Amino acid sequence: MKLLRYGAPSAEKPGLLDHTGRVRDLSGVVADIGGDTLRPDALKALRDLDPASLPLVEGVPQQDLRLGPCVGGVGKFICIGLNYADHAEEARMPIPPEPIIFNKWTSAICGPNDPIQIPRDSVRTDWEVELGVVIGKPGIYIDEADAMDHVAGFCVINDVSEREFQLDRAGTWDKGKGCDTFGPTGPWLVTPDEVSDVDNLAMWLDVDGKRMQSGSTSTLIFKVPHLIAYCSRFMSLQPGDIISTGTPPGVGMGQKPPRYLKGGEVVTLGIAGLGEQASRVLPSAQA
């Protein structure tokens, strides 16, 4: 099942993608794709619906029908740093002995085709394709063996990052991670029954048609169940929380010479079975 949110920003409606690639309206069934709608019993009720019984939405998704972020009302946007050994190497940082946790502010979340806005005073805005894990069943101190029972689904995330803010501005990584538009999320939330092997998903990212990142979740240092269990030691996980699991090599910071976004570029990215994004980069609006 592929769940989504469509329509104007801040006024998205819930929907699902049918087998023909068209959107079916769920607003007569649920209020949104988020929160309690993502609990296991609620997802089962959606799965039992006949998509053909739902109203057909006009337009083609990601063409003449805008898609919003695939999860609404996100409570926590948790990110994992340096979770691919080859990315840690290109960043000239040691492989961490346990997961590195940082946050993106929820105000960074935007749709999968919405523009990315380079922030004021930015000099090193970068890209990162990542697998997102969305929590459905709440929990704290979750056992790793039970962790996948807490997953509502998976999605594509671009962990857009300003490296100077992140690394050189006397603070935590969060400072360079949570600018507005730095969290394109979607196009859809894909439930686990449609993801045959989350540990072997191809992922890629292009800038203006040039392949920059090419990797696979098979090289994650800390796998999804471990990340869920680990994060739940430090906070309760609630329906709609997102864990963004890290990026493979090929980020702008790792290019020789480094390459950063200036404005005018189109960043396209995707993960096998989870869909694709395409975002135009807007130059910084200086004061």
Short mmCIF file of C-alpha atoms in Angstrom, two decimals:
data_model
loop_
_atom_site.label_atom_id
_atom_site.label_comp_id
_atom_site.label_asym_id
_atom_site.label_seq_id
_atom_site.Cartn_x
_atom_site.Cartn_y
_atom_site.Cartn_z
CA MET A 1 0.00 0.00 0.00
CA LYS A 2 1.29 3.43 -0.98
CA LEU A 3 -0.18 6.25 1.09
CA LEU A 4 0.22 9.91 0.21
CA ARG A 5 -1.00 13.43 0.80
CA TYR A 6 -2.04 15.64 -2.09
CA GLY A 7 -3.13 19.20 -2.69
CA ALA A 8 -2.01 22.70 -1.80
CA PRO A 9 0.62 23.26 0.91
CA SER A 10 -0.85 23.13 4.43
CA ALA A 11 -4.16 21.91 2.98
CA GLU A 12 -3.20 18.43 1.82
CA LYS A 13 -5.75 15.62 1.78
CA PRO A 14 -5.02 11.94 2.46
CA GLY A 15 -4.89 9.53 -0.44
CA LEU A 16 -3.50 6.28 -1.73
CA LEU A 17 -1.95 5.27 -5.00
CA ASP A 18 -3.91 2.60 -6.87
CA HIS A 19 -2.45 -0.08 -9.13
CA THR A 20 -2.79 2.19 -12.18
CA GLY A 21 -0.70 4.96 -10.62
CA ARG A 22 -3.70 7.22 -9.96
CA VAL A 23 -4.60 8.82 -6.65
CA ARG A 24 -7.68 7.75 -4.69
CA ASP A 25 -9.11 10.11 -2.10
CA LEU A 26 -9.12 8.87 1.51
CA SER A 27 -10.54 12.03 3.10
CA GLY A 28 -13.89 10.32 3.65
CA VAL A 29 -12.15 7.58 5.62
CA VAL A 30 -9.34 9.27 7.58
CA ALA A 31 -8.46 12.84 8.45
CA ASP A 32 -4.81 12.61 7.43
CA ILE A 33 -1.88 10.27 6.82
CA GLY A 34 -0.24 10.68 10.20
CA GLY A 35 -0.70 10.10 13.90
CA ASP A 36 -3.22 7.42 14.82
CA THR A 37 -3.90 6.64 11.15
CA LEU A 38 -0.48 4.95 11.12
CA ARG A 39 -1.18 2.55 13.99
CA PRO A 40 -1.28 -1.11 12.93
CA ASP A 41 -5.05 -1.55 13.29
CA ALA A 42 -5.77 1.62 11.32
CA LEU A 43 -3.40 0.59 8.53
CA LYS A 44 -5.09 -2.80 8.36
CA ALA A 45 -8.45 -1.10 7.92
CA LEU A 46 -7.05 0.94 5.02
CA ARG A 47 -5.50 -2.16 3.49
CA ASP A 48 -8.88 -3.88 3.55
CA LEU A 49 -10.48 -1.14 1.45
CA ASP A 50 -11.10 -1.65 -2.25
CA PRO A 51 -9.27 1.28 -3.91
CA ALA A 52 -11.80 1.25 -6.74
CA SER A 53 -14.50 2.19 -4.20
CA LEU A 54 -12.71 5.44 -3.37
CA PRO A 55 -13.13 8.68 -5.35
CA LEU A 56 -10.59 9.14 -8.13
CA VAL A 57 -8.56 12.34 -7.83
CA GLU A 58 -8.06 14.42 -10.97
CA GLY A 59 -4.51 14.75 -12.22
CA VAL A 60 -1.31 12.76 -12.45
CA PRO A 61 0.73 12.69 -9.21
CA GLN A 62 3.99 14.65 -9.38
CA GLN A 63 2.95 16.15 -12.73
CA ASP A 64 -0.24 18.21 -12.56
CA LEU A 65 -1.19 17.00 -9.07
CA ARG A 66 1.03 18.26 -6.26
CA LEU A 67 2.01 15.80 -3.56
CA GLY A 68 2.77 17.05 -0.09
CA PRO A 69 5.04 15.31 2.41
CA CYS A 70 3.72 11.77 2.76
CA VAL A 71 3.30 12.07 6.55
CA GLY A 72 1.41 14.88 8.23
CA GLY A 73 1.74 16.22 11.75
CA VAL A 74 5.20 14.75 12.30
CA GLY A 75 6.18 14.93 15.95
CA LYS A 76 9.88 14.10 15.69
CA PHE A 77 12.22 14.13 12.68
CA ILE A 78 15.14 12.03 13.92
CA CYS A 79 18.26 11.62 11.80
CA ILE A 80 21.23 9.28 11.93
CA GLY A 81 24.69 10.51 10.97
CA LEU A 82 27.59 8.67 9.33
CA ASN A 83 25.64 5.43 8.94
CA TYR A 84 27.42 4.29 5.78
CA ALA A 85 31.09 3.38 6.16
CA ASP A 86 32.04 4.81 2.76
CA HIS A 87 30.27 8.10 3.54
CA ALA A 88 32.14 8.35 6.85
CA GLU A 89 35.35 7.85 4.88
CA GLU A 90 34.56 10.62 2.38
CA ALA A 91 33.66 12.92 5.31
CA ARG A 92 37.04 12.04 6.90
CA MET A 93 35.30 10.98 10.08
CA PRO A 94 35.70 7.69 11.99
CA ILE A 95 32.99 5.04 11.84
CA PRO A 96 30.90 5.69 14.95
CA PRO A 97 30.79 3.00 17.64
CA GLU A 98 27.05 3.58 18.05
CA PRO A 99 24.47 5.60 16.10
CA ILE A 100 24.87 9.37 15.93
CA ILE A 101 21.51 11.04 16.51
CA PHE A 102 20.59 14.57 15.46
CA ASN A 103 17.35 16.31 14.55
CA LYS A 104 15.78 18.12 11.66
CA TRP A 105 13.10 20.58 12.74
CA THR A 106 9.66 19.59 11.51
CA SER A 107 9.37 23.00 9.80
CA ALA A 108 11.97 21.69 7.33
CA ILE A 109 9.52 19.12 5.94
CA CYS A 110 8.16 19.78 2.46
CA GLY A 111 6.78 17.86 -0.49
CA PRO A 112 8.87 15.67 -2.80
CA ASN A 113 8.73 18.16 -5.68
CA ASP A 114 8.65 21.40 -3.73
CA PRO A 115 11.59 23.77 -4.27
CA ILE A 116 14.61 23.73 -1.97
CA GLN A 117 15.41 27.22 -0.71
CA ILE A 118 19.08 27.96 -0.03
CA PRO A 119 19.10 29.87 3.27
CA ARG A 120 20.49 33.33 3.82
CA ASP A 121 24.29 33.37 4.27
CA SER A 122 24.65 29.80 3.04
CA VAL A 123 27.94 28.90 1.37
CA ARG A 124 27.84 25.07 1.43
CA THR A 125 24.32 23.69 0.88
CA ASP A 126 24.54 19.95 0.18
CA TRP A 127 22.31 16.98 -0.71
CA GLU A 128 21.78 13.53 0.89
CA VAL A 129 19.45 10.76 -0.33
CA GLU A 130 18.18 8.74 2.63
CA LEU A 131 15.77 5.98 3.58
CA GLY A 132 13.08 7.25 5.93
CA VAL A 133 11.40 4.95 8.48
CA VAL A 134 8.00 6.06 9.75
CA ILE A 135 6.79 4.82 13.13
CA GLY A 136 3.28 3.37 13.43
CA LYS A 137 3.15 1.53 16.75
CA PRO A 138 4.33 3.64 19.70
CA GLY A 139 6.94 2.39 22.11
CA ILE A 140 9.89 3.03 24.37
CA TYR A 141 12.78 0.67 25.21
CA ILE A 142 11.81 -1.38 22.18
CA ASP A 143 13.54 -4.74 21.78
CA GLU A 144 15.43 -5.00 18.51
CA ALA A 145 13.67 -8.31 17.78
CA ASP A 146 10.31 -6.50 17.90
CA ALA A 147 11.39 -3.28 16.21
CA MET A 148 9.90 -3.91 12.77
CA ASP A 149 6.46 -4.33 14.38
CA HIS A 150 6.64 -0.59 15.09
CA VAL A 151 7.14 0.45 11.44
CA ALA A 152 4.23 1.97 9.51
CA GLY A 153 6.23 2.31 6.33
CA PHE A 154 9.23 3.66 4.44
CA CYS A 155 9.83 6.72 2.28
CA VAL A 156 12.43 8.75 0.41
CA ILE A 157 14.04 11.71 2.17
CA ASN A 158 16.52 14.31 0.98
CA ASP A 159 18.47 15.34 4.07
CA VAL A 160 19.48 18.74 2.68
CA SER A 161 22.35 20.12 4.76
CA GLU A 162 24.26 23.39 5.08
CA ARG A 163 27.77 22.23 5.93
CA GLU A 164 29.15 25.48 7.31
CA PHE A 165 26.15 25.86 9.63
CA GLN A 166 26.47 22.17 10.56
CA LEU A 167 30.21 21.89 11.14
CA ASP A 168 31.77 25.34 11.59
CA ARG A 169 29.31 27.42 13.56
CA ALA A 170 30.08 26.42 17.16
CA GLY A 171 27.12 24.15 17.73
CA THR A 172 25.48 20.80 17.10
CA TRP A 173 24.76 19.40 13.63
CA ASP A 174 21.12 20.48 14.03
CA LYS A 175 22.05 24.06 13.12
CA GLY A 176 22.77 23.09 9.52
CA LYS A 177 20.07 20.46 9.09
CA GLY A 178 16.73 22.04 9.86
CA CYS A 179 16.42 25.09 7.61
CA ASP A 180 13.06 25.50 5.90
CA THR A 181 12.66 23.16 2.86
CA PHE A 182 15.61 21.00 4.01
CA GLY A 183 13.41 17.91 4.37
CA PRO A 184 11.66 16.87 1.14
CA THR A 185 9.72 13.75 2.14
CA GLY A 186 7.87 11.29 -0.10
CA PRO A 187 6.36 10.91 -2.66
CA TRP A 188 4.54 8.16 -0.77
CA LEU A 189 4.67 6.14 2.39
CA VAL A 190 5.15 2.51 1.36
CA THR A 191 3.92 -0.03 3.91
CA PRO A 192 6.28 -2.86 4.88
CA ASP A 193 4.28 -5.54 3.04
CA GLU A 194 5.37 -3.92 -0.24
CA VAL A 195 9.06 -3.71 0.69
CA SER A 196 10.54 -7.16 0.17
CA ASP A 197 14.00 -6.45 1.61
CA VAL A 198 14.62 -3.14 3.34
CA ASP A 199 18.28 -4.15 3.75
CA ASN A 200 18.85 -4.23 -0.01
CA LEU A 201 17.28 -1.15 -1.59
CA ALA A 202 19.17 0.68 -4.34
CA MET A 203 19.31 4.45 -3.89
CA TRP A 204 20.59 7.30 -6.05
CA LEU A 205 20.75 11.07 -6.45
CA ASP A 206 21.47 13.27 -9.49
CA VAL A 207 22.22 16.99 -9.74
CA ASP A 208 21.26 18.41 -13.14
CA GLY A 209 21.23 14.91 -14.56
CA LYS A 210 24.69 13.95 -13.29
CA ARG A 211 24.80 10.94 -10.97
CA MET A 212 26.31 12.02 -7.65
CA GLN A 213 25.16 9.32 -5.23
CA SER A 214 24.68 5.64 -5.94
CA GLY A 215 24.37 3.21 -3.06
CA SER A 216 22.30 0.60 -1.29
CA THR A 217 20.83 0.11 2.14
CA SER A 218 22.85 -3.13 2.19
CA THR A 219 25.84 -1.08 3.38
CA LEU A 220 24.11 0.55 6.34
CA ILE A 221 26.32 0.24 9.42
CA PHE A 222 23.36 0.17 11.82
CA LYS A 223 20.30 -1.53 10.31
CA VAL A 224 16.71 -0.36 10.70
CA PRO A 225 15.73 -2.61 13.67
CA HIS A 226 18.83 -1.54 15.59
CA LEU A 227 18.13 2.14 14.91
CA ILE A 228 14.54 1.88 16.15
CA ALA A 229 15.58 0.06 19.32
CA TYR A 230 18.48 2.44 19.91
CA CYS A 231 16.48 5.64 19.44
CA SER A 232 13.77 4.32 21.76
CA ARG A 233 16.29 4.23 24.62
CA PHE A 234 16.39 8.03 24.60
CA MET A 235 12.81 8.98 23.71
CA SER A 236 9.45 7.38 23.19
CA LEU A 237 8.64 6.82 19.55
CA GLN A 238 5.17 7.90 18.49
CA PRO A 239 3.03 7.29 15.38
CA GLY A 240 4.23 9.57 12.61
CA ASP A 241 7.76 10.05 13.95
CA ILE A 242 10.36 9.74 11.19
CA ILE A 243 13.84 8.26 11.44
CA SER A 244 16.07 9.21 8.51
CA THR A 245 18.74 6.53 8.41
CA GLY A 246 21.82 8.11 6.82
CA THR A 247 23.27 8.64 3.35
CA PRO A 248 25.68 6.76 1.07
CA PRO A 249 28.77 8.47 -0.42
CA GLY A 250 28.63 11.09 -3.13
CA VAL A 251 27.53 14.18 -1.22
CA GLY A 252 28.82 17.55 -2.40
CA MET A 253 31.20 17.84 0.54
CA GLY A 254 32.95 14.67 -0.63
CA GLN A 255 33.50 15.74 -4.25
CA LYS A 256 36.98 16.70 -5.42
CA PRO A 257 36.79 19.66 -5.42
CA PRO A 258 33.70 19.99 -3.22
CA ARG A 259 30.51 20.97 -5.04
CA TYR A 260 27.60 22.74 -3.42
CA LEU A 261 24.20 23.96 -4.52
CA LYS A 262 24.02 27.59 -5.61
CA GLY A 263 20.51 27.87 -7.04
CA GLY A 264 19.03 26.90 -10.37
CA GLU A 265 19.91 23.22 -10.14
CA VAL A 266 17.41 20.37 -10.20
CA VAL A 267 18.06 17.61 -7.68
CA THR A 268 16.45 14.25 -8.47
CA LEU A 269 16.67 11.22 -6.22
CA GLY A 270 14.99 7.93 -5.48
CA ILE A 271 15.00 4.58 -3.74
CA ALA A 272 13.94 1.34 -5.43
CA GLY A 273 10.25 0.69 -4.79
CA LEU A 274 9.77 3.89 -2.79
CA GLY A 275 9.48 6.47 -5.55
CA GLU A 276 11.39 9.50 -6.74
CA GLN A 277 11.73 13.20 -5.95
CA ALA A 278 12.69 16.16 -8.13
CA SER A 279 13.29 19.57 -6.57
CA ARG A 280 14.44 22.82 -8.13
CA VAL A 281 16.94 24.74 -6.00
CA LEU A 282 16.18 28.40 -5.36
CA PRO A 283 19.06 30.80 -4.73
CA SER A 284 19.43 32.45 -1.37
CA ALA A 285 17.29 35.53 -0.83
CA GLN A 286 19.83 37.81 0.85
CA ALA A 287 18.73 40.68 3.09
#
